[in-house]
Short mmCIF file of C-alpha atoms in Angstrom, two decimals:
data_model
loop_
_atom_site.label_atom_id
_atom_site.label_comp_id
_atom_site.label_asym_id
_atom_site.label_seq_id
_atom_site.Cartn_x
_atom_site.Cartn_y
_atom_site.Cartn_z
CA MET X 1 120.56 130.40 83.20
CA ILE X 2 117.46 128.30 82.56
CA VAL X 3 116.31 130.71 79.85
CA GLN X 4 119.65 130.30 78.15
CA HIS X 5 119.19 126.52 78.07
CA LEU X 6 115.64 126.81 76.84
CA MET X 7 116.93 128.73 73.89
CA GLN X 8 118.68 125.61 72.72
CA LYS X 9 116.49 123.37 70.64
CA LYS X 10 117.25 120.23 72.62
CA ALA X 11 115.80 121.60 75.82
CA MET X 12 112.61 122.43 73.92
CA LEU X 13 112.05 118.70 73.57
CA LEU X 14 111.55 118.48 77.32
CA ILE X 15 108.86 121.16 77.43
CA PRO X 16 105.77 119.04 76.58
CA GLY X 17 106.63 116.46 79.23
CA LEU X 18 107.40 119.11 81.82
CA LEU X 19 104.13 120.90 81.03
CA VAL X 20 102.04 117.76 81.50
CA VAL X 21 103.80 116.74 84.72
CA GLY X 22 103.83 120.33 85.97
CA ALA X 23 100.13 120.95 85.36
CA LEU X 24 98.83 117.58 86.58
CA LEU X 25 101.28 116.67 89.31
CA ILE X 26 103.26 119.64 90.64
CA VAL X 27 100.37 122.16 90.60
CA PRO X 28 97.95 119.78 92.39
CA ILE X 29 100.57 118.95 95.03
CA VAL X 30 101.31 122.65 95.66
CA TRP X 31 97.56 123.20 95.93
CA LEU X 32 97.17 120.37 98.45
CA PHE X 33 100.12 121.82 100.36
CA ALA X 34 98.33 125.16 100.62
CA LEU X 35 95.03 123.49 101.61
CA SER X 36 96.68 121.56 104.41
CA PHE X 37 97.41 124.79 106.29
CA VAL X 38 93.92 126.20 106.06
CA SER X 39 91.12 125.46 108.50
CA GLU X 40 87.80 127.28 108.43
CA GLY X 41 89.25 129.98 106.25
CA ARG X 42 92.21 130.71 108.48
CA LEU X 43 95.82 129.64 108.52
CA SER X 44 96.27 126.84 111.00
CA LEU X 45 98.32 123.80 111.87
CA GLU X 46 95.21 122.00 113.06
CA HIS X 47 95.37 119.30 110.35
CA TYR X 48 98.94 118.42 111.24
CA GLN X 49 98.23 118.59 114.96
CA ARG X 50 95.42 116.06 114.50
CA MET X 51 97.79 113.48 113.13
CA PHE X 52 99.53 113.34 116.50
CA ASP X 53 96.47 113.75 118.71
CA ASP X 54 93.72 111.73 117.06
CA PRO X 55 94.18 108.00 117.80
CA THR X 56 92.55 107.06 114.45
CA TYR X 57 95.35 108.84 112.59
CA VAL X 58 98.13 107.56 114.84
CA LYS X 59 96.81 104.01 114.46
CA SER X 60 96.48 104.33 110.70
CA PHE X 61 100.10 105.44 110.28
CA ALA X 62 101.25 102.69 112.65
CA VAL X 63 99.33 100.07 110.64
CA THR X 64 100.74 101.47 107.39
CA PHE X 65 104.34 101.10 108.56
CA GLN X 66 103.66 97.74 110.14
CA ILE X 67 102.17 96.33 106.92
CA ALA X 68 104.88 97.91 104.75
CA GLY X 69 107.58 96.48 107.03
CA THR X 70 106.04 93.00 107.03
CA VAL X 71 105.61 93.01 103.25
CA THR X 72 109.22 94.19 102.76
CA GLY X 73 110.49 91.46 105.11
CA LEU X 74 108.47 88.77 103.34
CA THR X 75 109.55 89.84 99.85
CA ILE X 76 113.20 89.70 100.99
CA LEU X 77 112.69 86.29 102.56
CA LEU X 78 111.13 84.94 99.35
CA GLY X 79 113.04 87.01 96.81
CA TYR X 80 116.62 86.62 98.01
CA PRO X 81 116.77 82.80 97.76
CA LEU X 82 114.92 82.98 94.44
CA CYS X 83 117.51 85.35 92.96
CA PHE X 84 120.41 83.35 94.38
CA TRP X 85 118.97 80.18 92.86
CA MET X 86 118.34 81.84 89.49
CA LEU X 87 122.01 82.79 89.25
CA ARG X 88 122.94 79.10 88.93
CA LEU X 89 120.39 78.31 86.25
CA LYS X 90 121.33 77.78 82.63
CA PRO X 91 120.35 80.73 80.40
CA PHE X 92 117.26 78.95 79.03
CA TRP X 93 115.80 78.13 82.46
CA ARG X 94 116.81 81.53 83.75
CA GLY X 95 114.79 83.07 80.92
CA ILE X 96 111.79 80.94 81.92
CA ALA X 97 112.18 81.99 85.57
CA LEU X 98 112.45 85.67 84.61
CA THR X 99 109.30 85.35 82.49
CA CYS X 100 107.49 83.86 85.51
CA ILE X 101 108.49 86.97 87.46
CA LEU X 102 107.47 89.33 84.68
CA ILE X 103 104.02 87.78 84.10
CA PRO X 104 102.56 89.07 87.38
CA PHE X 105 104.47 92.31 86.82
CA TRP X 106 102.55 92.88 83.59
CA THR X 107 99.19 91.77 84.91
CA SER X 108 96.76 94.37 86.18
CA LEU X 109 96.95 95.11 89.89
CA LEU X 110 93.21 94.76 90.13
CA VAL X 111 93.25 91.34 88.50
CA ARG X 112 95.91 90.14 90.93
CA SER X 113 93.98 91.46 93.92
CA TYR X 114 90.89 89.73 92.54
CA ALA X 115 92.77 86.45 92.13
CA TRP X 116 93.69 86.56 95.82
CA LEU X 117 90.13 87.48 96.71
CA ILE X 118 89.03 84.16 95.17
CA LEU X 119 91.91 82.11 96.56
CA LEU X 120 91.62 83.36 100.12
CA GLN X 121 87.83 83.12 100.47
CA ARG X 122 86.37 81.17 103.36
CA ARG X 123 85.63 78.31 100.97
CA GLY X 124 88.47 79.24 98.66
CA LEU X 125 91.31 77.15 97.34
CA VAL X 126 93.83 77.96 100.05
CA ASN X 127 91.44 77.04 102.83
CA ASN X 128 90.49 73.83 101.00
CA TRP X 129 94.13 72.84 100.72
CA LEU X 130 94.89 73.67 104.33
CA GLN X 131 91.94 71.54 105.46
CA SER X 132 92.63 68.62 103.15
CA LEU X 133 96.24 68.59 104.34
CA GLY X 134 94.86 68.47 107.86
CA LEU X 135 96.63 71.65 108.88
CA THR X 136 93.45 73.28 110.09
CA GLU X 137 90.05 72.03 111.17
CA GLU X 138 88.06 75.15 110.47
CA PRO X 139 88.51 77.47 107.49
CA LEU X 140 90.79 80.35 108.47
CA ALA X 141 89.87 84.01 108.06
CA LEU X 142 92.52 84.79 105.48
CA MET X 143 91.06 87.96 104.07
CA TYR X 144 89.21 91.10 105.06
CA ASN X 145 92.01 91.54 107.58
CA VAL X 146 95.73 92.33 107.76
CA THR X 147 96.67 88.78 106.65
CA GLY X 148 94.87 89.16 103.32
CA THR X 149 96.39 92.57 102.70
CA VAL X 150 99.91 91.29 103.48
CA ILE X 151 99.57 88.18 101.27
CA GLY X 152 98.19 90.17 98.33
CA MET X 153 100.76 92.96 98.61
CA THR X 154 103.68 90.53 99.00
CA HIS X 155 102.62 88.83 95.78
CA ILE X 156 102.17 92.10 93.93
CA LEU X 157 105.40 93.74 95.12
CA LEU X 158 107.76 90.75 94.96
CA PRO X 159 108.88 91.50 91.36
CA PHE X 160 109.92 95.01 92.46
CA LEU X 161 112.42 93.42 94.86
CA VAL X 162 113.51 90.58 92.61
CA LEU X 163 114.25 92.57 89.44
CA PRO X 164 116.77 95.09 90.90
CA LEU X 165 118.23 92.48 93.27
CA PHE X 166 118.80 89.94 90.52
CA ALA X 167 120.36 92.61 88.28
CA SER X 168 122.80 93.55 91.04
CA MET X 169 123.61 89.90 91.82
CA GLN X 170 124.44 89.29 88.17
CA ARG X 171 127.06 92.05 88.34
CA ILE X 172 128.93 90.26 91.16
CA ASP X 173 132.08 88.64 89.81
CA GLY X 174 131.71 84.85 90.14
CA ASP X 175 135.51 84.47 90.33
CA LEU X 176 135.46 85.99 93.80
CA MET X 177 133.51 83.02 95.19
CA ARG X 178 135.74 80.55 93.35
CA ALA X 179 138.83 82.32 94.69
CA ALA X 180 137.41 82.10 98.22
CA ALA X 181 136.74 78.37 97.75
CA ALA X 182 140.25 77.83 96.40
CA LEU X 183 141.63 79.54 99.49
CA GLY X 184 139.72 77.09 101.66
CA ALA X 185 136.58 79.00 102.60
CA THR X 186 133.46 76.90 103.10
CA PRO X 187 130.53 77.88 100.83
CA VAL X 188 128.63 79.28 103.82
CA PHE X 189 131.60 81.38 104.96
CA ALA X 190 132.26 82.66 101.43
CA PHE X 191 128.56 83.53 101.02
CA TRP X 192 128.37 85.63 104.18
CA ARG X 193 131.77 87.28 103.83
CA ILE X 194 131.82 87.94 100.08
CA PHE X 195 128.56 87.43 98.21
CA PHE X 196 126.09 88.83 100.73
CA PRO X 197 127.93 92.14 101.34
CA LEU X 198 128.28 92.65 97.58
CA SER X 199 124.56 92.05 97.06
CA LEU X 200 123.58 94.49 99.83
CA PRO X 201 123.21 97.64 97.69
CA GLY X 202 120.78 95.84 95.34
CA LEU X 203 118.93 94.30 98.29
CA THR X 204 118.61 97.65 100.06
CA ALA X 205 117.42 99.39 96.90
CA GLY X 206 114.84 96.67 96.16
CA GLY X 207 113.71 96.53 99.80
CA LEU X 208 113.33 100.31 99.98
CA LEU X 209 111.37 100.28 96.72
CA VAL X 210 108.95 97.67 98.09
CA PHE X 211 108.60 99.59 101.36
CA VAL X 212 108.02 102.91 99.67
CA LEU X 213 105.45 101.45 97.24
CA SER X 214 103.70 99.68 100.15
CA ILE X 215 103.13 102.76 102.26
CA GLY X 216 101.24 104.46 99.43
CA TYR X 217 99.08 101.45 98.50
CA TYR X 218 95.34 101.82 98.16
CA VAL X 219 93.68 99.20 95.93
CA THR X 220 94.87 95.98 97.56
CA PRO X 221 94.29 97.00 101.21
CA GLN X 222 90.88 98.33 100.26
CA LEU X 223 89.81 95.08 98.57
CA LEU X 224 91.58 92.49 100.74
CA GLY X 225 91.64 94.43 103.99
CA GLY X 226 87.90 94.78 104.08
CA GLY X 227 87.76 98.15 105.78
CA THR X 228 89.05 97.00 109.16
CA THR X 229 92.66 97.96 108.48
CA VAL X 230 92.91 101.55 107.34
CA MET X 231 96.24 102.37 105.72
CA ALA X 232 97.32 105.96 105.04
CA GLY X 233 96.02 105.86 101.46
CA GLN X 234 92.57 104.81 102.66
CA LEU X 235 92.68 107.53 105.31
CA ILE X 236 93.14 110.09 102.52
CA GLN X 237 90.29 108.63 100.46
CA ARG X 238 87.92 108.53 103.45
CA ASN X 239 88.66 112.12 104.38
CA VAL X 240 87.77 113.22 100.87
CA GLU X 241 84.83 110.96 100.03
CA LEU X 242 83.15 110.42 103.37
CA PHE X 243 83.91 113.62 105.23
CA SER X 244 84.80 116.09 102.43
CA SER X 245 87.63 117.17 104.70
CA TRP X 246 90.15 118.41 102.16
CA GLY X 247 92.43 119.99 104.75
CA ALA X 248 92.84 116.74 106.65
CA ALA X 249 93.30 114.70 103.46
CA SER X 250 95.92 117.18 102.21
CA ALA X 251 97.90 117.08 105.43
CA VAL X 252 97.98 113.26 105.45
CA SER X 253 98.95 113.32 101.74
CA LEU X 254 101.83 115.68 102.33
CA VAL X 255 103.24 113.76 105.28
CA LEU X 256 102.99 110.55 103.23
CA LEU X 257 104.56 112.24 100.21
CA ALA X 258 107.42 113.65 102.29
CA ILE X 259 108.23 110.17 103.62
CA VAL X 260 108.00 108.64 100.14
CA LEU X 261 110.25 111.25 98.52
CA LEU X 262 112.79 111.03 101.34
CA LEU X 263 113.01 107.25 100.88
CA PHE X 264 113.35 107.63 97.09
CA TRP X 265 116.16 110.13 97.69
CA VAL X 266 117.98 107.65 99.97
CA MET X 267 117.45 104.87 97.41
CA ASN X 268 118.77 107.06 94.62
CA ARG X 269 122.00 107.58 96.58
CA LEU X 270 122.49 103.81 96.82
CA VAL X 271 121.50 102.78 93.29
CA PRO X 272 120.49 105.25 90.55
CA LEU X 273 116.73 105.25 90.16
CA ASP X 274 116.64 104.33 86.49
CA HIS X 275 118.60 101.17 87.35
CA VAL X 276 115.99 100.28 89.95
CA PHE X 277 113.04 100.81 87.64
CA ARG X 278 114.66 99.26 84.63
CA GLY X 279 115.57 96.16 86.64
CA MET K 1 135.06 66.06 102.69
CA ARG K 2 132.43 63.69 101.38
CA ARG K 3 130.03 64.65 104.12
CA GLY K 4 130.54 68.29 103.16
CA ARG K 5 129.63 67.57 99.57
CA GLU K 6 126.51 65.72 100.63
CA ARG K 7 125.48 68.63 102.78
CA SER K 8 126.03 71.11 99.99
CA SER K 9 124.01 69.04 97.53
CA LEU K 10 121.22 68.87 100.08
CA ALA K 11 121.43 72.65 100.45
CA SER K 12 121.25 73.15 96.71
CA LEU K 13 118.25 70.82 96.50
CA LEU K 14 116.56 72.87 99.19
CA LEU K 15 117.38 76.08 97.35
CA SER K 16 115.92 74.75 94.09
CA GLY K 17 112.76 73.67 95.90
CA LEU K 18 112.38 77.08 97.46
CA GLY K 19 113.06 78.86 94.16
CA ILE K 20 110.45 76.80 92.33
CA ALA K 21 107.93 77.28 95.14
CA VAL K 22 108.35 81.07 94.97
CA LEU K 23 107.90 81.01 91.19
CA ILE K 24 104.70 79.00 91.62
CA PHE K 25 103.50 81.49 94.24
CA LEU K 26 104.09 84.27 91.69
CA VAL K 27 102.33 82.69 88.73
CA MET K 28 99.68 80.41 90.22
CA PRO K 29 97.10 83.02 91.30
CA ILE K 30 97.06 84.50 87.82
CA PHE K 31 96.57 81.24 85.98
CA ILE K 32 93.95 79.94 88.33
CA VAL K 33 91.58 82.77 87.40
CA VAL K 34 91.34 81.62 83.78
CA PRO K 35 89.85 78.11 84.35
CA MET K 36 87.62 79.51 87.09
CA SER K 37 86.13 82.02 84.68
CA PHE K 38 84.61 79.09 82.77
CA SER K 39 82.83 77.81 85.84
CA ALA K 40 79.11 77.28 85.39
CA SER K 41 78.25 78.08 88.98
CA ARG K 42 78.02 81.41 90.78
CA PHE K 43 80.44 80.13 93.38
CA LEU K 44 83.80 80.03 91.71
CA SER K 45 85.28 76.68 92.55
CA PHE K 46 88.50 75.12 91.40
CA PRO K 47 88.56 72.91 89.45
CA PRO K 48 85.20 74.01 88.03
CA THR K 49 82.58 71.26 88.35
CA ALA K 50 80.89 72.17 85.07
CA LEU K 51 82.23 74.30 82.23
CA SER K 52 80.27 77.10 80.63
CA PRO K 53 80.96 80.36 78.81
CA ARG K 54 78.22 81.90 80.96
CA TRP K 55 80.27 84.76 82.46
CA TYR K 56 81.72 85.74 79.09
CA LEU K 57 78.19 85.94 77.64
CA GLU K 58 77.18 87.96 80.67
CA PHE K 59 79.99 90.43 79.96
CA PHE K 60 79.29 90.82 76.25
CA GLY K 61 75.56 91.02 76.88
CA SER K 62 75.83 93.82 79.42
CA PRO K 63 75.84 97.35 77.94
CA GLU K 64 77.43 98.67 81.15
CA TRP K 65 80.43 96.37 81.01
CA THR K 66 81.00 96.65 77.27
CA ARG K 67 80.68 100.42 77.42
CA ALA K 68 83.26 100.60 80.20
CA ALA K 69 85.61 98.34 78.20
CA TRP K 70 85.18 100.52 75.12
CA VAL K 71 85.85 103.72 77.12
CA SER K 72 88.97 102.15 78.61
CA LEU K 73 90.30 101.08 75.23
CA GLN K 74 89.75 104.55 73.77
CA ILE K 75 91.46 106.20 76.73
CA ALA K 76 94.40 103.77 76.57
CA PHE K 77 94.81 104.35 72.85
CA ALA K 78 94.73 108.14 73.19
CA THR K 79 97.14 107.98 76.16
CA CYS K 80 99.53 105.91 74.10
CA LEU K 81 99.32 108.38 71.18
CA LEU K 82 100.06 111.33 73.48
CA ALA K 83 102.56 109.89 75.94
CA THR K 84 104.79 108.15 73.40
CA PRO K 85 105.91 111.25 71.42
CA ILE K 86 106.15 113.33 74.62
CA GLY K 87 108.26 110.70 76.35
CA VAL K 88 110.46 109.87 73.37
CA ALA K 89 111.15 113.58 72.76
CA ALA K 90 112.07 114.04 76.41
CA ALA K 91 114.31 110.95 76.34
CA TYR K 92 116.11 112.31 73.28
CA GLY K 93 116.54 115.73 74.90
CA ILE K 94 117.92 114.18 78.08
CA HIS K 95 120.18 111.73 76.27
CA THR K 96 121.81 114.31 74.03
CA SER K 97 122.40 116.90 76.71
CA SER K 98 124.20 116.64 80.00
CA SER K 99 123.22 120.04 81.37
CA ARG K 100 122.01 120.52 84.91
CA PHE K 101 118.63 121.52 83.48
CA SER K 102 118.14 118.22 81.70
CA ARG K 103 119.13 116.25 84.81
CA ALA K 104 116.62 118.22 86.89
CA ALA K 105 114.01 117.68 84.17
CA TYR K 106 114.66 113.95 84.35
CA THR K 107 113.89 113.91 88.08
CA VAL K 108 110.68 115.89 87.52
CA LEU K 109 109.57 113.60 84.68
CA MET K 110 110.14 110.54 86.89
CA MET K 111 107.99 111.97 89.68
CA PRO K 112 104.73 110.33 88.48
CA LEU K 113 106.30 106.96 89.32
CA MET K 114 107.12 108.03 92.84
CA VAL K 115 104.05 109.89 94.08
CA PRO K 116 101.42 107.46 95.46
CA HIS K 117 98.45 107.30 93.09
CA ILE K 118 95.94 108.17 95.78
CA ILE K 119 97.67 111.56 96.19
CA VAL K 120 97.75 112.08 92.41
CA ALA K 121 94.06 111.18 92.31
CA ILE K 122 92.81 113.63 94.93
CA GLY K 123 95.16 116.36 93.69
CA ILE K 124 93.88 116.21 90.11
CA PHE K 125 90.30 115.72 91.30
CA PHE K 126 90.57 119.02 93.17
CA ILE K 127 92.03 120.89 90.17
CA TYR K 128 89.51 119.34 87.76
CA ALA K 129 86.65 120.28 90.07
CA ARG K 130 87.59 123.95 89.55
CA ILE K 131 87.56 123.71 85.76
CA GLY K 132 84.72 121.18 85.41
CA ALA K 133 86.91 118.44 83.95
CA ASN K 134 85.86 115.65 86.30
CA ASN K 135 83.98 112.76 84.69
CA THR K 136 85.29 113.73 81.24
CA VAL K 137 87.17 111.34 78.98
CA VAL K 138 89.68 114.06 78.02
CA GLY K 139 90.46 114.68 81.68
CA ILE K 140 91.30 111.01 82.27
CA ILE K 141 93.37 110.84 79.08
CA LEU K 142 95.50 113.77 80.24
CA ALA K 143 95.97 112.29 83.72
CA HIS K 144 96.93 108.90 82.26
CA THR K 145 99.34 110.59 79.86
CA MET K 146 101.10 112.24 82.80
CA LEU K 147 101.35 108.88 84.58
CA ALA K 148 102.66 107.13 81.44
CA VAL K 149 105.43 109.63 80.60
CA PRO K 150 108.04 108.04 82.94
CA PHE K 151 107.44 104.55 81.48
CA VAL K 152 108.05 105.84 77.97
CA LEU K 153 111.04 107.88 79.16
CA ILE K 154 112.80 104.94 80.85
CA THR K 155 112.18 102.51 78.01
CA SER K 156 113.25 104.81 75.20
CA LEU K 157 116.25 106.12 77.18
CA SER K 158 117.54 102.57 77.50
CA GLY K 159 117.09 102.19 73.75
CA LEU K 160 119.06 105.37 73.10
CA GLN K 161 121.84 104.25 75.41
CA GLY K 162 122.45 101.26 73.17
CA PHE K 163 122.63 103.48 70.08
CA ASP K 164 125.79 105.09 68.72
CA MET K 165 124.98 108.80 68.42
CA ALA K 166 127.93 109.28 66.05
CA GLN K 167 125.71 107.89 63.29
CA GLU K 168 123.32 110.76 63.73
CA ARG K 169 126.13 113.32 63.66
CA ALA K 170 127.45 111.68 60.52
CA ALA K 171 124.02 112.03 58.89
CA GLN K 172 123.90 115.68 59.92
CA SER K 173 127.34 116.34 58.50
CA LEU K 174 126.08 114.91 55.23
CA GLY K 175 123.51 117.68 55.11
CA VAL K 176 120.24 116.45 56.66
CA ASN K 177 118.77 118.44 59.51
CA ARG K 178 118.45 117.17 63.06
CA LEU K 179 114.82 116.04 62.80
CA GLU K 180 115.46 114.16 59.57
CA ALA K 181 118.56 112.58 61.05
CA PHE K 182 116.50 111.39 64.01
CA LEU K 183 113.64 110.08 61.89
CA LYS K 184 115.77 108.39 59.23
CA VAL K 185 118.79 107.19 61.17
CA THR K 186 118.07 106.98 64.90
CA ALA K 187 114.36 106.10 65.08
CA PRO K 188 114.54 103.00 62.84
CA GLN K 189 117.33 101.61 64.99
CA ILE K 190 115.59 102.19 68.32
CA LYS K 191 112.22 101.17 66.87
CA GLY K 192 111.95 98.22 69.26
CA SER K 193 112.27 100.43 72.32
CA ILE K 194 109.82 102.98 70.97
CA ILE K 195 107.22 100.30 70.27
CA ALA K 196 107.83 98.77 73.69
CA SER K 197 107.38 102.16 75.36
CA ALA K 198 104.13 102.74 73.45
CA LEU K 199 102.88 99.33 74.63
CA PHE K 200 103.79 100.16 78.24
CA ALA K 201 101.92 103.46 77.97
CA PHE K 202 98.87 101.62 76.61
CA VAL K 203 98.87 98.98 79.35
CA SER K 204 99.56 101.47 82.13
CA SER K 205 96.41 103.36 81.14
CA LEU K 206 94.31 100.24 80.59
CA ASP K 207 95.15 98.93 84.08
CA GLU K 208 95.02 102.20 85.99
CA VAL K 209 92.53 102.08 88.89
CA VAL K 210 92.97 104.72 91.56
CA VAL K 211 93.05 107.89 89.46
CA SER K 212 90.08 106.71 87.33
CA LEU K 213 88.20 105.91 90.52
CA PHE K 214 88.19 109.62 91.36
CA LEU K 215 88.18 111.25 87.95
CA SER K 216 85.76 109.06 86.02
CA GLY K 217 82.11 108.45 86.64
CA GLY K 218 78.81 107.78 84.90
CA PRO K 219 79.28 107.22 81.17
CA SER K 220 83.02 107.99 81.39
CA SER K 221 83.63 105.16 83.93
CA THR K 222 86.59 103.03 82.93
CA LEU K 223 86.64 99.24 83.10
CA PRO K 224 88.96 99.10 86.16
CA LYS K 225 86.70 101.58 87.96
CA ARG K 226 83.62 99.44 87.35
CA MET K 227 85.53 96.31 88.35
CA PHE K 228 86.76 97.91 91.56
CA VAL K 229 83.30 99.12 92.54
CA ALA K 230 81.79 95.71 91.72
CA LEU K 231 84.47 93.94 93.80
CA ARG K 232 83.93 96.23 96.75
CA ASP K 233 80.26 95.31 96.89
CA GLU K 234 80.22 91.60 96.05
CA VAL K 235 82.37 89.09 94.21
CA ASP K 236 80.69 89.05 90.78
CA PRO K 237 81.90 86.10 88.65
CA THR K 238 81.70 88.24 85.50
CA ILE K 239 84.91 89.81 86.79
CA ALA K 240 86.65 86.44 86.45
CA ALA K 241 85.83 86.50 82.73
CA ILE K 242 87.01 90.11 82.37
CA SER K 243 90.16 89.33 84.35
CA SER K 244 90.97 86.37 82.13
CA MET K 245 90.68 88.52 79.04
CA LEU K 246 92.86 91.21 80.65
CA ILE K 247 95.45 88.59 81.62
CA ILE K 248 95.67 87.32 78.05
CA ALA K 249 95.86 90.87 76.70
CA SER K 250 98.60 92.00 79.10
CA LEU K 251 100.56 88.80 78.53
CA ALA K 252 100.49 89.35 74.78
CA ILE K 253 101.46 92.99 75.13
CA GLY K 254 104.15 92.24 77.71
CA LEU K 255 105.74 89.55 75.53
CA ALA K 256 105.62 91.88 72.52
CA ALA K 257 107.35 94.60 74.55
CA MET K 258 109.99 92.12 75.73
CA VAL K 259 110.71 91.11 72.13
CA GLY K 260 110.87 94.81 71.21
CA THR K 261 113.48 95.69 73.83
CA ARG K 262 115.49 92.51 73.18
CA LYS K 263 115.83 93.24 69.49
CA ARG K 264 117.74 96.50 69.86
CA ALA K 265 121.37 96.12 68.98
#
């Protein structure tokens, strides 16, 4: 069946891409999969067992989900009102607002993490503002902890929520809200009964995307977390670089990958993936 | 009635305030780095007390930094040259066929966007270790090409979706072959999307950190790798200068890509 399709010229066009992704993504993952079941030259489930027994691993996965959940919640809290507000803007201002969302989206992840590193320093801008406003006496420890990681990741991942959510909100027929108002519904009632349910698929897709990207994050937690909070990605890196424990790193990678792919599969059922990525 | 209207105008004022605040939160950190990079002191303060191009001179005077920047640019350029044709070809194949094979291929080609980079990094590191490809420029180019394929695929697919394929069939019925029809009829009309996808491929490679962290080293170290290592150890103000230049570059490229995708009919 596949051979038959390959015979057609069109399918040949897919071969280079499939070769690159196959050789540099699928093969390495299959290899890691095999490694994760080997311990001291024998087949074993030891590396998977450790994830349930060793408190370091349990804690790391707990922290990962906790941070990902907090970041997802914060992006929804900030992103939903932003999108709702943007809907009312005139096209020109809406274009400006969209550009403001795209600017961080285009900027290097490292540069954004660095920007927060400067802002959140002990004597950084945020602490200066907080003190001059009289909100705090002493400078707060805003980075090298979970707070720094959450602030940085919320900033970096917000566009991933806003773009699909705004696209889905734009598809909601504005006449529905006007009809509700004409029939006597208060704006609040019409929002919760009509607009919010219709925006739910976009919100869920965007929220899942933020969550799924958060649990695999490495750069931002490493720089802003300061080594005290170890997310799953850092656990993988440490196992490889500090302990050369490929089996353990592979097992953590595969569990993480399984969760990520499962969430992408759920998301794809709600909103097709290309819609999510294209925004 | 009147009270209701007052309340709703208050609510809309609140909503505007919140919307603007979130936009400021999004943009502010990026634009604060630029003035800070001109600070004369080691301790980056805002606003800078004295202006100086000191950190820019530091960057251009350091063979390590300039070498890393040069390596990164070469890798990004090569990635763009490889990933663009691969991705555009795949997009064309997927767009013109609706077989189960092409749908499955689409999912596989999108995988690099889904798999966390840390897993990609250690996976390729392990494979490269067997064939001695770690710390080579070619090795990083290939890895970046794999990561860039989905960006090119999405962008050029959306270009193709706005294009009427009947034109290409018409050209073919007039006697040109499929490749010629694509090059002479289709490509010029989806040019914007193709350029945009090439720009995305370039930027995705230029900004890539995690995979380079594992695969590059010594003379093949990329700029993001050196920046990451420098940031992990101490906050070196030279990075503010590099960041500002990267911000300007990605802004320019991003705007160019936006114009490219807007232009398509």
